[in-house]
Amino acid sequence: MKALILNNKVVDVQEAEFEVHSSLTWVDCDDTVKVGFSYDGSTFTSDELTAEEIASKEAEQQAKINAQISGNQKLLDLGLTQAEATALTGYTPTVEE
């Protein structure tokens, strides 16, 4: 496989190289390299999130939702209406709640 490099980024991956502008360079690569990867002159680096990074982002998002739900419920417990609690927390309960 061949990776086409522009400004240290993979802009194309092909089986065989073809003539390109002088600002672009063909480099040998394996079949795991994808468009968007970085290239430092010797190593390709993925720009894709790892499974751990995805799980961490999902956990952060769920924690934010849980905090909104908790804050919303505390405001309701203090006697605010749902509209008032939503205005303060940004949380709108779903129909089944």
Coordinates of C-alpha atoms in Angstrom, one line a residue:
M1 CA 0.0 0.0 0.0
K2 CA 1.0 3.6 -0.5
A3 CA 0.0 6.6 1.6
L4 CA -0.1 10.1 0.0
I5 CA 1.3 12.6 2.4
L6 CA 0.7 16.4 2.6
N7 CA 1.9 18.5 5.5
N8 CA 2.5 15.4 7.6
K9 CA -1.0 14.1 7.1
V10 CA -2.3 11.1 5.1
V11 CA -4.6 12.5 2.4
D12 CA -5.0 9.3 0.3
V13 CA -4.2 5.6 0.5
Q14 CA -3.9 3.5 -2.7
E15 CA -2.5 0.2 -3.9
A16 CA -0.2 1.9 -6.4
E17 CA 1.1 5.4 -6.6
F18 CA 0.4 7.8 -9.5
E19 CA 1.9 11.1 -10.5
V20 CA 1.0 13.9 -8.0
H21 CA 2.0 17.5 -7.4
S22 CA 5.5 18.0 -5.9
S23 CA 4.0 19.1 -2.6
L24 CA 2.7 15.6 -2.1
T25 CA 4.8 12.5 -1.3
W26 CA 4.1 8.8 -1.6
V27 CA 5.2 6.6 1.3
D28 CA 5.0 2.8 1.7
C29 CA 2.5 1.8 4.4
D30 CA 0.5 -1.2 5.6
D31 CA -3.2 -1.7 5.1
T32 CA -4.1 -0.3 8.5
V33 CA -3.2 3.3 7.6
K34 CA -6.2 5.5 6.8
V35 CA -6.8 9.0 5.5
G36 CA -6.3 11.4 8.4
F37 CA -3.4 9.6 10.1
S38 CA -0.4 11.7 10.9
Y39 CA 3.0 10.9 9.5
D40 CA 6.2 12.1 11.2
G41 CA 8.6 10.9 8.5
S42 CA 8.9 7.4 9.9
T43 CA 5.7 6.5 11.9
F44 CA 2.0 6.7 11.1
T45 CA -0.2 7.7 14.0
S46 CA -4.0 7.2 14.1
D47 CA -6.2 10.1 14.9
E48 CA -9.0 7.8 15.9
L49 CA -10.1 7.4 19.5
T50 CA -9.1 4.2 21.3
A51 CA -11.7 2.0 23.0
E52 CA -10.6 3.4 26.4
E53 CA -10.9 7.0 25.2
I54 CA -14.4 6.3 23.8
A55 CA -15.4 4.7 27.1
S56 CA -14.0 7.6 29.1
K57 CA -16.0 10.1 27.0
E58 CA -19.2 8.1 27.3
A59 CA -18.7 7.9 31.1
E60 CA -18.1 11.7 31.3
Q61 CA -21.3 12.3 29.3
Q62 CA -23.3 9.9 31.5
A63 CA -21.9 11.6 34.6
K64 CA -23.1 15.0 33.3
I65 CA -26.6 13.6 32.6
N66 CA -26.7 12.0 36.1
A67 CA -25.8 15.4 37.6
Q68 CA -28.5 17.2 35.7
I69 CA -31.1 14.5 36.8
S70 CA -29.9 14.8 40.4
G71 CA -30.0 18.6 40.4
N72 CA -33.4 18.6 38.8
Q73 CA -34.8 16.2 41.4
K74 CA -33.4 18.3 44.3
L75 CA -35.0 21.4 42.9
L76 CA -38.3 19.6 42.5
D77 CA -38.0 18.4 46.1
L78 CA -37.5 22.0 47.2
G79 CA -40.9 22.9 45.6
L80 CA -39.9 24.3 42.2
T81 CA -42.0 23.4 39.2
Q82 CA -40.5 21.2 36.5
A83 CA -40.3 24.3 34.2
E84 CA -38.3 26.2 36.8
A85 CA -36.1 23.2 37.5
T86 CA -35.5 22.8 33.7
A87 CA -34.6 26.5 33.4
L88 CA -31.9 26.1 36.1
T89 CA -30.5 22.7 35.2
G90 CA -31.0 22.4 31.5
Y91 CA -32.5 19.0 32.0
T92 CA -35.8 18.1 30.5
P93 CA -37.2 14.7 31.7
T94 CA -38.4 12.2 29.1
V95 CA -42.1 11.2 28.9
E96 CA -41.6 7.9 30.8
E97 CA -40.0 9.6 33.8

